[in-house]
PDB file of C-alpha atoms and ligand atoms in Angstrom:
ATOM      1  CA  MET A 214       8.378 -49.582  37.891  1.00  0.00           C
ATOM      2  CA  ASN A 215       8.889 -46.212  39.635  1.00  0.00           C
ATOM      3  CA  GLN A 216       5.296 -45.300  40.498  1.00  0.00           C
ATOM      4  CA  PHE A 217       1.766 -46.658  39.981  1.00  0.00           C
ATOM      5  CA  THR A 218      -0.701 -43.990  38.942  1.00  0.00           C
ATOM      6  CA  CYS A 219      -1.912 -45.281  35.552  1.00  0.00           C
ATOM      7  CA  LEU A 220      -1.354 -48.032  32.995  1.00  0.00           C
ATOM      8  CA  GLU A 221       1.471 -46.061  31.387  1.00  0.00           C
ATOM      9  CA  ASP A 222       3.567 -46.423  34.555  1.00  0.00           C
ATOM     10  CA  VAL A 223       3.663 -50.204  34.123  1.00  0.00           C
ATOM     11  CA  PRO A 224       6.452 -51.435  31.809  1.00  0.00           C
ATOM     12  CA  ASP A 225       4.851 -54.887  31.351  1.00  0.00           C
ATOM     13  CA  PRO A 226       1.159 -55.029  32.375  1.00  0.00           C
ATOM     14  CA  GLN A 227       0.815 -58.724  31.472  1.00  0.00           C
ATOM     15  CA  ALA A 228       3.754 -59.595  33.742  1.00  0.00           C
ATOM     16  CA  LEU A 229       2.181 -57.574  36.571  1.00  0.00           C
ATOM     17  CA  LEU A 230      -1.095 -59.471  36.101  1.00  0.00           C
ATOM     18  CA  ASP A 231       0.774 -62.793  36.211  1.00  0.00           C
ATOM     19  CA  LYS A 232       2.511 -61.672  39.409  1.00  0.00           C
ATOM     20  CA  ALA A 233      -0.845 -60.811  41.026  1.00  0.00           C
ATOM     21  CA  LEU A 234      -2.154 -64.289  40.164  1.00  0.00           C
ATOM     22  CA  GLN A 235       1.027 -65.843  41.586  1.00  0.00           C
ATOM     23  CA  TRP A 236       0.803 -63.880  44.861  1.00  0.00           C
ATOM     24  CA  LYS A 237      -2.709 -65.244  45.274  1.00  0.00           C
ATOM     25  CA  GLN A 238      -1.312 -68.815  45.211  1.00  0.00           C
ATOM     26  CA  ASN A 239       1.214 -68.022  47.930  1.00  0.00           C
ATOM     27  CA  PRO A 240       0.719 -64.620  49.582  1.00  0.00           C
ATOM     28  CA  LEU A 241       3.554 -65.182  52.077  1.00  0.00           C
ATOM     29  CA  ALA A 242       6.131 -66.353  49.532  1.00  0.00           C
ATOM     30  CA  ALA A 243       8.315 -63.300  50.259  1.00  0.00           C
ATOM     31  CA  ALA A 244       7.054 -62.328  53.688  1.00  0.00           C
ATOM     32  CA  ASP A 245      10.239 -60.468  54.615  1.00  0.00           C
ATOM     33  CA  SER A 246      10.915 -58.732  51.302  1.00  0.00           C
ATOM     34  CA  ALA A 247       9.771 -55.361  52.654  1.00  0.00           C
ATOM     35  CA  LYS A 248      10.983 -55.855  56.227  1.00  0.00           C
ATOM     36  CA  GLY A 249      12.078 -52.495  57.619  1.00  0.00           C
ATOM     37  CA  LYS A 250      10.139 -50.612  54.945  1.00  0.00           C
ATOM     38  CA  THR A 251       7.101 -48.429  55.546  1.00  0.00           C
ATOM     39  CA  LEU A 252       3.996 -47.742  53.481  1.00  0.00           C
ATOM     40  CA  VAL A 253       2.268 -44.468  54.338  1.00  0.00           C
ATOM     41  CA  MET A 254      -1.271 -44.172  52.991  1.00  0.00           C
ATOM     42  CA  VAL A 255      -2.833 -40.702  52.775  1.00  0.00           C
ATOM     43  CA  PHE A 256      -6.619 -40.622  52.483  1.00  0.00           C
ATOM     44  CA  PHE A 257      -8.423 -37.450  51.436  1.00  0.00           C
ATOM     45  CA  ASN A 258     -11.571 -39.591  50.998  1.00  0.00           C
ATOM     46  CA  PRO A 259     -12.949 -42.661  52.765  1.00  0.00           C
ATOM     47  CA  SER A 260     -12.248 -46.246  51.772  1.00  0.00           C
ATOM     48  CA  LEU A 261     -13.023 -49.754  52.956  1.00  0.00           C
ATOM     49  CA  ARG A 262     -11.544 -52.089  50.304  1.00  0.00           C
ATOM     50  CA  THR A 263      -8.561 -50.070  49.123  1.00  0.00           C
ATOM     51  CA  ARG A 264      -7.433 -49.277  52.621  1.00  0.00           C
ATOM     52  CA  LEU A 265      -7.745 -52.776  54.051  1.00  0.00           C
ATOM     53  CA  SER A 266      -6.562 -54.730  51.000  1.00  0.00           C
ATOM     54  CA  THR A 267      -3.503 -52.522  50.467  1.00  0.00           C
ATOM     55  CA  GLU A 268      -2.648 -52.781  54.152  1.00  0.00           C
ATOM     56  CA  LYS A 269      -3.055 -56.558  54.003  1.00  0.00           C
ATOM     57  CA  ALA A 270      -0.895 -56.730  50.859  1.00  0.00           C
ATOM     58  CA  ALA A 271       1.783 -54.637  52.546  1.00  0.00           C
ATOM     59  CA  GLN A 272       1.716 -56.836  55.649  1.00  0.00           C
ATOM     60  CA  ASN A 273       2.112 -59.941  53.457  1.00  0.00           C
ATOM     61  CA  LEU A 274       5.409 -58.447  52.228  1.00  0.00           C
ATOM     62  CA  GLY A 275       6.635 -57.339  55.650  1.00  0.00           C
ATOM     63  CA  PHE A 276       5.919 -53.586  55.362  1.00  0.00           C
ATOM     64  CA  SER A 277       4.945 -51.483  58.357  1.00  0.00           C
ATOM     65  CA  VAL A 278       1.874 -49.439  57.453  1.00  0.00           C
ATOM     66  CA  MET A 279       0.875 -45.966  58.617  1.00  0.00           C
ATOM     67  CA  THR A 280      -2.363 -44.288  57.555  1.00  0.00           C
ATOM     68  CA  PHE A 281      -2.960 -40.545  57.574  1.00  0.00           C
ATOM     69  CA  GLU A 282      -6.524 -39.220  57.316  1.00  0.00           C
ATOM     70  CA  ALA A 283      -5.955 -36.017  55.379  1.00  0.00           C
ATOM     71  CA  SER A 284      -9.687 -35.304  55.300  1.00  0.00           C
ATOM     72  CA  GLN A 285      -9.954 -34.669  59.036  1.00  0.00           C
ATOM     73  CA  GLY A 286      -8.661 -31.439  60.474  1.00  0.00           C
ATOM     74  CA  TRP A 287      -5.388 -31.219  58.558  1.00  0.00           C
ATOM     75  CA  GLN A 288      -5.854 -29.116  55.451  1.00  0.00           C
ATOM     76  CA  LEU A 289      -3.060 -29.170  52.868  1.00  0.00           C
ATOM     77  CA  GLU A 290      -2.431 -26.201  50.596  1.00  0.00           C
ATOM     78  CA  MET A 291      -1.874 -27.387  47.039  1.00  0.00           C
ATOM     79  CA  GLU A 292      -1.434 -24.056  45.237  1.00  0.00           C
ATOM     80  CA  ASP A 293       1.917 -22.369  44.681  1.00  0.00           C
ATOM     81  CA  GLN A 294       2.762 -18.725  45.313  1.00  0.00           C
ATOM     82  CA  ILE A 295      -0.091 -18.276  47.723  1.00  0.00           C
ATOM     83  CA  VAL A 296      -0.353 -16.390  50.994  1.00  0.00           C
ATOM     84  CA  MET A 297      -1.262 -19.119  53.472  1.00  0.00           C
ATOM     85  CA  ASN A 298      -3.442 -17.068  55.775  1.00  0.00           C
ATOM     86  CA  THR A 299      -6.549 -19.303  55.602  1.00  0.00           C
ATOM     87  CA  ASP A 300      -7.362 -22.616  57.322  1.00  0.00           C
ATOM     88  CA  LYS A 301      -4.764 -24.645  55.406  1.00  0.00           C
ATOM     89  CA  ALA A 302      -1.975 -25.506  57.817  1.00  0.00           C
ATOM     90  CA  GLU A 303       0.694 -27.006  55.590  1.00  0.00           C
ATOM     91  CA  HIS A 304       1.869 -26.848  51.989  1.00  0.00           C
ATOM     92  CA  ILE A 305       2.060 -29.969  49.836  1.00  0.00           C
ATOM     93  CA  ARG A 306       5.726 -29.177  49.104  1.00  0.00           C
ATOM     94  CA  GLU A 307       6.698 -29.729  52.738  1.00  0.00           C
ATOM     95  CA  ALA A 308       4.047 -32.372  53.474  1.00  0.00           C
ATOM     96  CA  ALA A 309       5.024 -34.729  50.622  1.00  0.00           C
ATOM     97  CA  ALA A 310       8.732 -34.264  51.313  1.00  0.00           C
ATOM     98  CA  VAL A 311       8.251 -34.870  55.047  1.00  0.00           C
ATOM     99  CA  ILE A 312       6.080 -37.981  54.547  1.00  0.00           C
ATOM    100  CA  SER A 313       8.919 -39.252  52.325  1.00  0.00           C
ATOM    101  CA  GLN A 314      11.241 -39.129  55.362  1.00  0.00           C
ATOM    102  CA  TYR A 315       9.067 -41.801  57.007  1.00  0.00           C
ATOM    103  CA  ALA A 316       7.867 -43.750  53.975  1.00  0.00           C
ATOM    104  CA  ASP A 317       9.392 -46.014  51.344  1.00  0.00           C
ATOM    105  CA  VAL A 318       6.131 -45.888  49.363  1.00  0.00           C
ATOM    106  CA  ILE A 319       3.308 -43.342  49.609  1.00  0.00           C
ATOM    107  CA  GLY A 320      -0.277 -44.204  48.667  1.00  0.00           C
ATOM    108  CA  VAL A 321      -2.730 -41.378  47.971  1.00  0.00           C
ATOM    109  CA  ARG A 322      -6.525 -41.424  47.641  1.00  0.00           C
ATOM    110  CA  SER A 323      -8.035 -38.235  46.312  1.00  0.00           C
ATOM    111  CA  PHE A 324     -11.422 -37.945  44.609  1.00  0.00           C
ATOM    112  CA  PRO A 325     -12.311 -35.279  42.031  1.00  0.00           C
ATOM    113  CA  SER A 326     -14.075 -32.026  42.841  1.00  0.00           C
ATOM    114  CA  LEU A 327     -16.577 -32.767  40.036  1.00  0.00           C
ATOM    115  CA  ASP A 328     -16.877 -29.019  39.477  1.00  0.00           C
ATOM    116  CA  ASP A 329     -13.486 -28.110  37.959  1.00  0.00           C
ATOM    117  CA  ARG A 330     -13.019 -30.468  35.031  1.00  0.00           C
ATOM    118  CA  GLU A 331      -9.701 -29.022  33.947  1.00  0.00           C
ATOM    119  CA  LYS A 332      -8.099 -29.442  37.350  1.00  0.00           C
ATOM    120  CA  ASP A 333      -9.652 -32.859  37.981  1.00  0.00           C
ATOM    121  CA  TYR A 334      -8.420 -34.140  34.611  1.00  0.00           C
ATOM    122  CA  GLN A 335      -4.895 -32.875  35.378  1.00  0.00           C
ATOM    123  CA  ASP A 336      -5.151 -35.305  38.299  1.00  0.00           C
ATOM    124  CA  TYR A 337      -4.088 -32.333  40.344  1.00  0.00           C
ATOM    125  CA  ILE A 338      -3.695 -33.640  43.916  1.00  0.00           C
ATOM    126  CA  LEU A 339      -2.091 -36.958  42.957  1.00  0.00           C
ATOM    127  CA  GLY A 340       0.169 -35.022  40.605  1.00  0.00           C
ATOM    128  CA  ARG A 341       1.281 -32.697  43.393  1.00  0.00           C
ATOM    129  CA  PHE A 342       2.258 -35.699  45.533  1.00  0.00           C
ATOM    130  CA  VAL A 343       4.183 -37.244  42.643  1.00  0.00           C
ATOM    131  CA  GLU A 344       5.935 -33.909  42.117  1.00  0.00           C
ATOM    132  CA  TYR A 345       7.082 -33.420  45.706  1.00  0.00           C
ATOM    133  CA  ALA A 346       7.381 -36.947  47.117  1.00  0.00           C
ATOM    134  CA  GLN A 347      10.882 -38.406  47.235  1.00  0.00           C
ATOM    135  CA  VAL A 348       9.696 -42.020  47.144  1.00  0.00           C
ATOM    136  CA  PRO A 349       7.365 -43.951  44.773  1.00  0.00           C
ATOM    137  CA  VAL A 350       3.691 -42.966  44.814  1.00  0.00           C
ATOM    138  CA  ILE A 351       0.744 -45.348  44.363  1.00  0.00           C
ATOM    139  CA  SER A 352      -2.713 -44.148  43.417  1.00  0.00           C
ATOM    140  CA  LEU A 353      -5.313 -45.458  45.839  1.00  0.00           C
ATOM    141  CA  GLU A 354      -7.882 -43.900  43.452  1.00  0.00           C
ATOM    142  CA  SER A 355      -7.358 -40.447  42.050  1.00  0.00           C
ATOM    143  CA  ALA A 356      -9.623 -37.893  40.439  1.00  0.00           C
ATOM    144  CA  ILE A 357      -9.637 -39.748  37.129  1.00  0.00           C
ATOM    145  CA  ARG A 358      -8.255 -43.263  37.595  1.00  0.00           C
ATOM    146  CA  HIS A 359      -8.356 -46.246  39.949  1.00  0.00           C
ATOM    147  CA  PRO A 360      -5.561 -48.501  38.659  1.00  0.00           C
ATOM    148  CA  LEU A 361      -5.409 -50.875  41.653  1.00  0.00           C
ATOM    149  CA  GLN A 362      -9.095 -51.611  41.022  1.00  0.00           C
ATOM    150  CA  SER A 363      -8.512 -52.137  37.299  1.00  0.00           C
ATOM    151  CA  LEU A 364      -5.616 -54.536  37.761  1.00  0.00           C
ATOM    152  CA  THR A 365      -7.873 -56.456  40.157  1.00  0.00           C
ATOM    153  CA  ASP A 366     -10.697 -56.452  37.638  1.00  0.00           C
ATOM    154  CA  TRP A 367      -8.447 -57.815  34.903  1.00  0.00           C
ATOM    155  CA  MET A 368      -7.219 -60.518  37.303  1.00  0.00           C
ATOM    156  CA  THR A 369     -10.805 -61.476  38.202  1.00  0.00           C
ATOM    157  CA  ILE A 370     -11.847 -61.685  34.546  1.00  0.00           C
ATOM    158  CA  LYS A 371      -8.789 -63.843  33.811  1.00  0.00           C
ATOM    159  CA  GLU A 372      -9.746 -66.254  36.604  1.00  0.00           C
ATOM    160  CA  HIS A 373     -13.381 -66.604  35.516  1.00  0.00           C
ATOM    161  CA  GLN A 374     -13.186 -66.440  31.712  1.00  0.00           C
ATOM    162  CA  LYS A 375     -14.255 -69.521  29.757  1.00  0.00           C
ATOM    163  CA  GLN A 376     -13.587 -68.110  26.294  1.00  0.00           C
ATOM    164  CA  ALA A 377     -10.166 -67.168  24.912  1.00  0.00           C
ATOM    165  CA  ARG A 378     -11.486 -63.669  24.171  1.00  0.00           C
ATOM    166  CA  PRO A 379     -14.510 -62.938  26.375  1.00  0.00           C
ATOM    167  CA  LYS A 380     -17.045 -60.216  25.664  1.00  0.00           C
ATOM    168  CA  VAL A 381     -16.847 -57.692  28.503  1.00  0.00           C
ATOM    169  CA  VAL A 382     -19.542 -55.027  28.880  1.00  0.00           C
ATOM    170  CA  LEU A 383     -19.049 -51.949  31.022  1.00  0.00           C
ATOM    171  CA  SER A 384     -22.567 -50.776  31.822  1.00  0.00           C
ATOM    172  CA  TRP A 385     -23.559 -47.497  33.411  1.00  0.00           C
ATOM    173  CA  ALA A 386     -26.242 -47.852  36.116  1.00  0.00           C
ATOM    174  CA  PRO A 387     -28.228 -45.330  38.147  1.00  0.00           C
ATOM    175  CA  HIS A 388     -27.103 -43.811  41.452  1.00  0.00           C
ATOM    176  CA  PRO A 389     -28.626 -41.138  43.675  1.00  0.00           C
ATOM    177  CA  LYS A 390     -25.351 -39.167  43.827  1.00  0.00           C
ATOM    178  CA  ALA A 391     -23.033 -37.739  41.184  1.00  0.00           C
ATOM    179  CA  LEU A 392     -20.021 -40.079  41.243  1.00  0.00           C
ATOM    180  CA  PRO A 393     -16.504 -39.816  39.799  1.00  0.00           C
ATOM    181  CA  GLN A 394     -15.585 -41.281  36.414  1.00  0.00           C
ATOM    182  CA  ALA A 395     -12.350 -42.824  37.741  1.00  0.00           C
ATOM    183  CA  VAL A 396     -13.350 -46.495  37.906  1.00  0.00           C
ATOM    184  CA  ALA A 397     -14.894 -46.457  34.424  1.00  0.00           C
ATOM    185  CA  ASN A 398     -11.967 -44.520  32.917  1.00  0.00           C
ATOM    186  CA  SER A 399      -9.424 -46.855  34.411  1.00  0.00           C
ATOM    187  CA  PHE A 400     -11.345 -50.020  33.539  1.00  0.00           C
ATOM    188  CA  VAL A 401     -11.496 -48.962  29.903  1.00  0.00           C
ATOM    189  CA  GLU A 402      -7.792 -48.035  29.960  1.00  0.00           C
ATOM    190  CA  TRP A 403      -6.710 -51.420  31.321  1.00  0.00           C
ATOM    191  CA  MET A 404      -9.054 -53.442  29.112  1.00  0.00           C
ATOM    192  CA  GLN A 405      -7.068 -52.070  26.155  1.00  0.00           C
ATOM    193  CA  VAL A 406      -4.202 -54.395  27.102  1.00  0.00           C
ATOM    194  CA  ALA A 407      -6.436 -57.338  28.057  1.00  0.00           C
ATOM    195  CA  ASP A 408      -7.469 -59.720  25.309  1.00  0.00           C
ATOM    196  CA  VAL A 409     -11.197 -58.975  25.545  1.00  0.00           C
ATOM    197  CA  ASP A 410     -14.002 -57.708  23.331  1.00  0.00           C
ATOM    198  CA  LEU A 411     -14.982 -54.541  25.227  1.00  0.00           C
ATOM    199  CA  VAL A 412     -18.279 -52.669  24.825  1.00  0.00           C
ATOM    200  CA  VAL A 413     -19.256 -49.643  26.912  1.00  0.00           C
ATOM    201  CA  THR A 414     -22.976 -48.951  27.301  1.00  0.00           C
ATOM    202  CA  HIS A 415     -24.567 -45.892  28.888  1.00  0.00           C
ATOM    203  CA  PRO A 416     -27.373 -43.408  28.287  1.00  0.00           C
ATOM    204  CA  GLU A 417     -26.755 -40.410  26.043  1.00  0.00           C
ATOM    205  CA  GLY A 418     -24.940 -37.673  27.929  1.00  0.00           C
ATOM    206  CA  TYR A 419     -22.739 -40.065  29.892  1.00  0.00           C
ATOM    207  CA  GLU A 420     -19.952 -40.465  27.298  1.00  0.00           C
ATOM    208  CA  LEU A 421     -16.532 -40.878  28.909  1.00  0.00           C
ATOM    209  CA  ALA A 422     -13.756 -38.334  28.395  1.00  0.00           C
ATOM    210  CA  PRO A 423     -12.379 -38.363  24.830  1.00  0.00           C
ATOM    211  CA  ASP A 424      -8.970 -39.714  25.955  1.00  0.00           C
ATOM    212  CA  PHE A 425     -10.647 -42.723  27.529  1.00  0.00           C
ATOM    213  CA  ARG A 426     -13.349 -43.485  24.974  1.00  0.00           C
ATOM    214  CA  GLN A 427     -11.177 -43.437  21.881  1.00  0.00           C
ATOM    215  CA  ASN A 428     -10.851 -46.909  20.293  1.00  0.00           C
ATOM    216  CA  VAL A 429     -13.691 -48.175  22.513  1.00  0.00           C
ATOM    217  CA  ARG A 430     -16.963 -49.568  21.131  1.00  0.00           C
ATOM    218  CA  GLN A 431     -19.837 -47.554  22.571  1.00  0.00           C
ATOM    219  CA  GLU A 432     -23.467 -48.711  22.506  1.00  0.00           C
ATOM    220  CA  TYR A 433     -26.438 -46.686  23.734  1.00  0.00           C
ATOM    221  CA  ASP A 434     -28.761 -49.714  23.616  1.00  0.00           C
ATOM    222  CA  GLN A 435     -28.134 -51.683  26.823  1.00  0.00           C
ATOM    223  CA  GLN A 436     -29.850 -54.824  25.502  1.00  0.00           C
ATOM    224  CA  LYS A 437     -27.771 -54.866  22.331  1.00  0.00           C
ATOM    225  CA  ALA A 438     -24.610 -54.416  24.389  1.00  0.00           C
ATOM    226  CA  PHE A 439     -25.521 -57.249  26.772  1.00  0.00           C
ATOM    227  CA  GLU A 440     -26.209 -59.803  24.029  1.00  0.00           C
ATOM    228  CA  GLY A 441     -23.517 -62.509  24.181  1.00  0.00           C
ATOM    229  CA  ALA A 442     -21.690 -60.830  27.093  1.00  0.00           C
ATOM    230  CA  ASP A 443     -19.489 -63.024  29.278  1.00  0.00           C
ATOM    231  CA  PHE A 444     -18.946 -60.313  31.907  1.00  0.00           C
ATOM    232  CA  VAL A 445     -21.156 -57.398  32.911  1.00  0.00           C
ATOM    233  CA  TYR A 446     -19.118 -54.809  34.807  1.00  0.00           C
ATOM    234  CA  THR A 447     -21.459 -52.218  36.265  1.00  0.00           C
ATOM    235  CA  LYS A 448     -20.638 -48.761  37.559  1.00  0.00           C
ATOM    236  CA  ASN A 449     -22.300 -45.400  37.836  1.00  0.00           C
ATOM    237  CA  TRP A 450     -20.458 -42.289  36.757  1.00  0.00           C
ATOM    238  CA  SER A 451     -21.451 -38.655  36.322  1.00  0.00           C
ATOM    239  CA  ALA A 452     -21.280 -36.824  33.001  1.00  0.00           C
ATOM    240  CA  TYR A 453     -17.997 -35.662  31.507  1.00  0.00           C
ATOM    241  CA  SER A 454     -19.455 -33.231  28.973  1.00  0.00           C
ATOM    242  CA  ASP A 455     -21.878 -31.536  31.387  1.00  0.00           C
ATOM    243  CA  TYR A 456     -19.193 -32.024  33.951  1.00  0.00           C
ATOM    244  CA  GLY A 457     -20.144 -33.698  37.224  1.00  0.00           C
ATOM    245  CA  GLN A 458     -23.875 -33.481  36.447  1.00  0.00           C
ATOM    246  CA  LYS A 459     -26.500 -36.230  36.255  1.00  0.00           C
ATOM    247  CA  PRO A 460     -28.389 -35.773  32.985  1.00  0.00           C
ATOM    248  CA  THR A 461     -31.920 -37.180  33.180  1.00  0.00           C
ATOM    249  CA  VAL A 462     -32.259 -40.797  32.110  1.00  0.00           C
ATOM    250  CA  LYS A 463     -35.683 -41.957  30.986  1.00  0.00           C
ATOM    251  CA  LYS A 464     -35.086 -45.710  30.616  1.00  0.00           C
ATOM    252  CA  ASP A 465     -34.420 -48.179  33.419  1.00  0.00           C
ATOM    253  CA  TRP A 466     -30.673 -48.925  33.534  1.00  0.00           C
ATOM    254  CA  MET A 467     -30.588 -50.920  36.790  1.00  0.00           C
ATOM    255  CA  ILE A 468     -29.121 -54.411  36.357  1.00  0.00           C
ATOM    256  CA  SER A 469     -31.806 -57.067  36.846  1.00  0.00           C
ATOM    257  CA  LEU A 470     -32.047 -60.833  36.330  1.00  0.00           C
ATOM    258  CA  GLU A 471     -34.112 -60.143  33.209  1.00  0.00           C
ATOM    259  CA  LYS A 472     -31.225 -58.130  31.752  1.00  0.00           C
ATOM    260  CA  MET A 473     -28.634 -60.712  32.780  1.00  0.00           C
ATOM    261  CA  ALA A 474     -30.728 -63.229  30.789  1.00  0.00           C
ATOM    262  CA  TRP A 475     -29.759 -61.295  27.599  1.00  0.00           C
ATOM    263  CA  THR A 476     -26.123 -62.326  28.196  1.00  0.00           C
ATOM    264  CA  ASN A 477     -24.090 -65.484  27.749  1.00  0.00           C
ATOM    265  CA  GLU A 478     -24.648 -66.377  31.446  1.00  0.00           C
ATOM    266  CA  ALA A 479     -22.382 -63.445  32.219  1.00  0.00           C
ATOM    267  CA  LYS A 480     -20.603 -62.963  35.495  1.00  0.00           C
ATOM    268  CA  PHE A 481     -21.672 -59.787  37.302  1.00  0.00           C
ATOM    269  CA  MET A 482     -18.886 -57.492  38.510  1.00  0.00           C
ATOM    270  CA  HIS A 483     -18.824 -54.245  40.482  1.00  0.00           C
ATOM    271  CA  CYS A 484     -15.967 -52.536  42.329  1.00  0.00           C
ATOM    272  CA  LEU A 485     -18.182 -51.965  45.424  1.00  0.00           C
ATOM    273  CA  PRO A 486     -19.606 -50.285  47.394  1.00  0.00           C
ATOM    274  CA  VAL A 487     -22.869 -50.831  45.538  1.00  0.00           C
ATOM    275  CA  ARG A 488     -26.398 -49.545  46.169  1.00  0.00           C
ATOM    276  CA  ARG A 489     -28.743 -52.536  46.205  1.00  0.00           C
ATOM    277  CA  ASN A 490     -31.896 -52.202  44.093  1.00  0.00           C
ATOM    278  CA  VAL A 491     -30.655 -48.907  42.657  1.00  0.00           C
ATOM    279  CA  VAL A 492     -27.569 -50.027  40.735  1.00  0.00           C
ATOM    280  CA  VAL A 493     -28.336 -53.752  40.763  1.00  0.00           C
ATOM    281  CA  ALA A 494     -31.197 -55.928  41.958  1.00  0.00           C
ATOM    282  CA  ASP A 495     -30.732 -58.149  45.016  1.00  0.00           C
ATOM    283  CA  ALA A 496     -31.533 -61.141  42.804  1.00  0.00           C
ATOM    284  CA  VAL A 497     -28.398 -60.492  40.692  1.00  0.00           C
ATOM    285  CA  LEU A 498     -26.084 -59.551  43.526  1.00  0.00           C
ATOM    286  CA  ASP A 499     -27.093 -62.616  45.539  1.00  0.00           C
ATOM    287  CA  SER A 500     -26.965 -65.010  42.577  1.00  0.00           C
ATOM    288  CA  PRO A 501     -24.083 -67.334  41.619  1.00  0.00           C
ATOM    289  CA  GLN A 502     -23.498 -65.048  38.625  1.00  0.00           C
ATOM    290  CA  SER A 503     -22.186 -62.329  40.946  1.00  0.00           C
ATOM    291  CA  ILE A 504     -18.446 -62.437  41.605  1.00  0.00           C
ATOM    292  CA  VAL A 505     -18.189 -59.105  43.452  1.00  0.00           C
ATOM    293  CA  ILE A 506     -16.840 -60.666  46.665  1.00  0.00           C
ATOM    294  CA  GLN A 507     -14.158 -62.661  44.841  1.00  0.00           C
ATOM    295  CA  GLN A 508     -13.351 -59.440  42.968  1.00  0.00           C
ATOM    296  CA  ALA A 509     -12.912 -57.534  46.245  1.00  0.00           C
ATOM    297  CA  GLY A 510     -10.806 -60.399  47.592  1.00  0.00           C
ATOM    298  CA  ASN A 511      -8.421 -60.034  44.661  1.00  0.00           C
ATOM    299  CA  ARG A 512      -7.670 -56.425  45.636  1.00  0.00           C
ATOM    300  CA  THR A 513      -5.031 -57.743  48.061  1.00  0.00           C
ATOM    301  CA  PHE A 514      -3.059 -59.586  45.397  1.00  0.00           C
ATOM    302  CA  ALA A 515      -3.149 -56.777  42.850  1.00  0.00           C
ATOM    303  CA  ALA A 516      -1.842 -54.394  45.516  1.00  0.00           C
ATOM    304  CA  GLN A 517       0.774 -56.940  46.587  1.00  0.00           C
ATOM    305  CA  ALA A 518       2.040 -57.261  43.005  1.00  0.00           C
ATOM    306  CA  VAL A 519       2.317 -53.482  42.703  1.00  0.00           C
ATOM    307  CA  LEU A 520       4.013 -52.937  46.081  1.00  0.00           C
ATOM    308  CA  HIS A 521       6.517 -55.696  45.425  1.00  0.00           C
ATOM    309  CA  GLU A 522       7.398 -54.306  41.990  1.00  0.00           C
ATOM    310  CA  LEU A 523       8.066 -50.895  43.537  1.00  0.00           C
ATOM    311  CA  ILE A 524      10.476 -52.122  46.187  1.00  0.00           C
ATOM    312  CA  LYS A 525      11.991 -55.319  44.783  1.00  0.00           C
ATOM    313  CA  ASN A 526      15.194 -53.716  43.506  1.00  0.00           C
ATOM    314  CA  LYS A 527      15.599 -51.330  46.425  1.00  0.00           C
ATOM    315  CA  VAL A 528      17.904 -52.332  49.265  1.00  0.00           C
TER     316      VAL A 528
HETATM  317  N1   CP B 757     -13.622 -50.282  45.226  1.00  0.00           N
HETATM  318  C1   CP B 757     -13.044 -49.432  46.119  1.00  0.00           C
HETATM  319  O1   CP B 757     -12.068 -48.719  45.811  1.00  0.00           O
HETATM  320  O2   CP B 757     -13.605 -49.468  47.346  1.00  0.00           O
HETATM  321  P1   CP B 757     -13.275 -48.462  48.537  1.00  0.00           P
HETATM  322  O3   CP B 757     -13.776 -47.105  48.130  1.00  0.00           O
HETATM  323  O4   CP B 757     -13.989 -49.023  49.727  1.00  0.00           O
HETATM  324  O5   CP B 757     -11.775 -48.437  48.714  1.00  0.00           O
END
């Protein structure tokens, strides 16, 4: 594996999943395998889970970790053939190449603009790092995907599934802000290689991008979607068609105990952070059906599997 930005970068996703589950059994099994190597994480947007779990994963392998807050004070110019006479101090061409002098792996978190669909869906900023970095790049959530989250989600489903082929429902839920589509896109992408019966449910107007929704069962009726579900994965996302907007939703889409009762005693999942009593009722989040904390805990082992794959054959 040469980089980790999407499912396509992974030669054998099932093997990567198995590795993540194995690291969980013995996180320090290869505690010196990255001794002398450095992970540099560049954050254009804030993070709690991704930052801490990836750092923990790196430490488990012996990496040194450096974190650069690209959102504060240090503006990078991404465009080519531009006169740099504004507030942007450094060009991505130099920045990515220079970071590569200090790093063996570079992680990048960069959210979408939500106003320029074409650029967001080119995965522009992550793509610029991949173009100019001289070492492997990991997505720590990009404009359109969050693969570390999705590998974690698959791992968590695997651990909790009781059926050979569980029914997994990705349900849209309300949120006061317009949020990226990355978690939903990536979840759908990775569930294509998991042996699950996937249904995506959302109000009209919230259809995912065509590349992500093809071959996916879509259901506008939340109750119908929830019937027989073994897992309810909840996430808000803004509209793709009316890009970055929040079309009005008349029905109540918040996840409640009453709605969870439509399911096959489904486990409740969410990538976090989550807005209580907006996205999901306290009664669900605080119930034994919720596995959001275990899910967040698994972030470490998914990241550890990815980091180890990237450096295992490098001296
Ligand atoms: N789920 C997730 O990526 O959380 P953070 O934004 O806190 O990293």
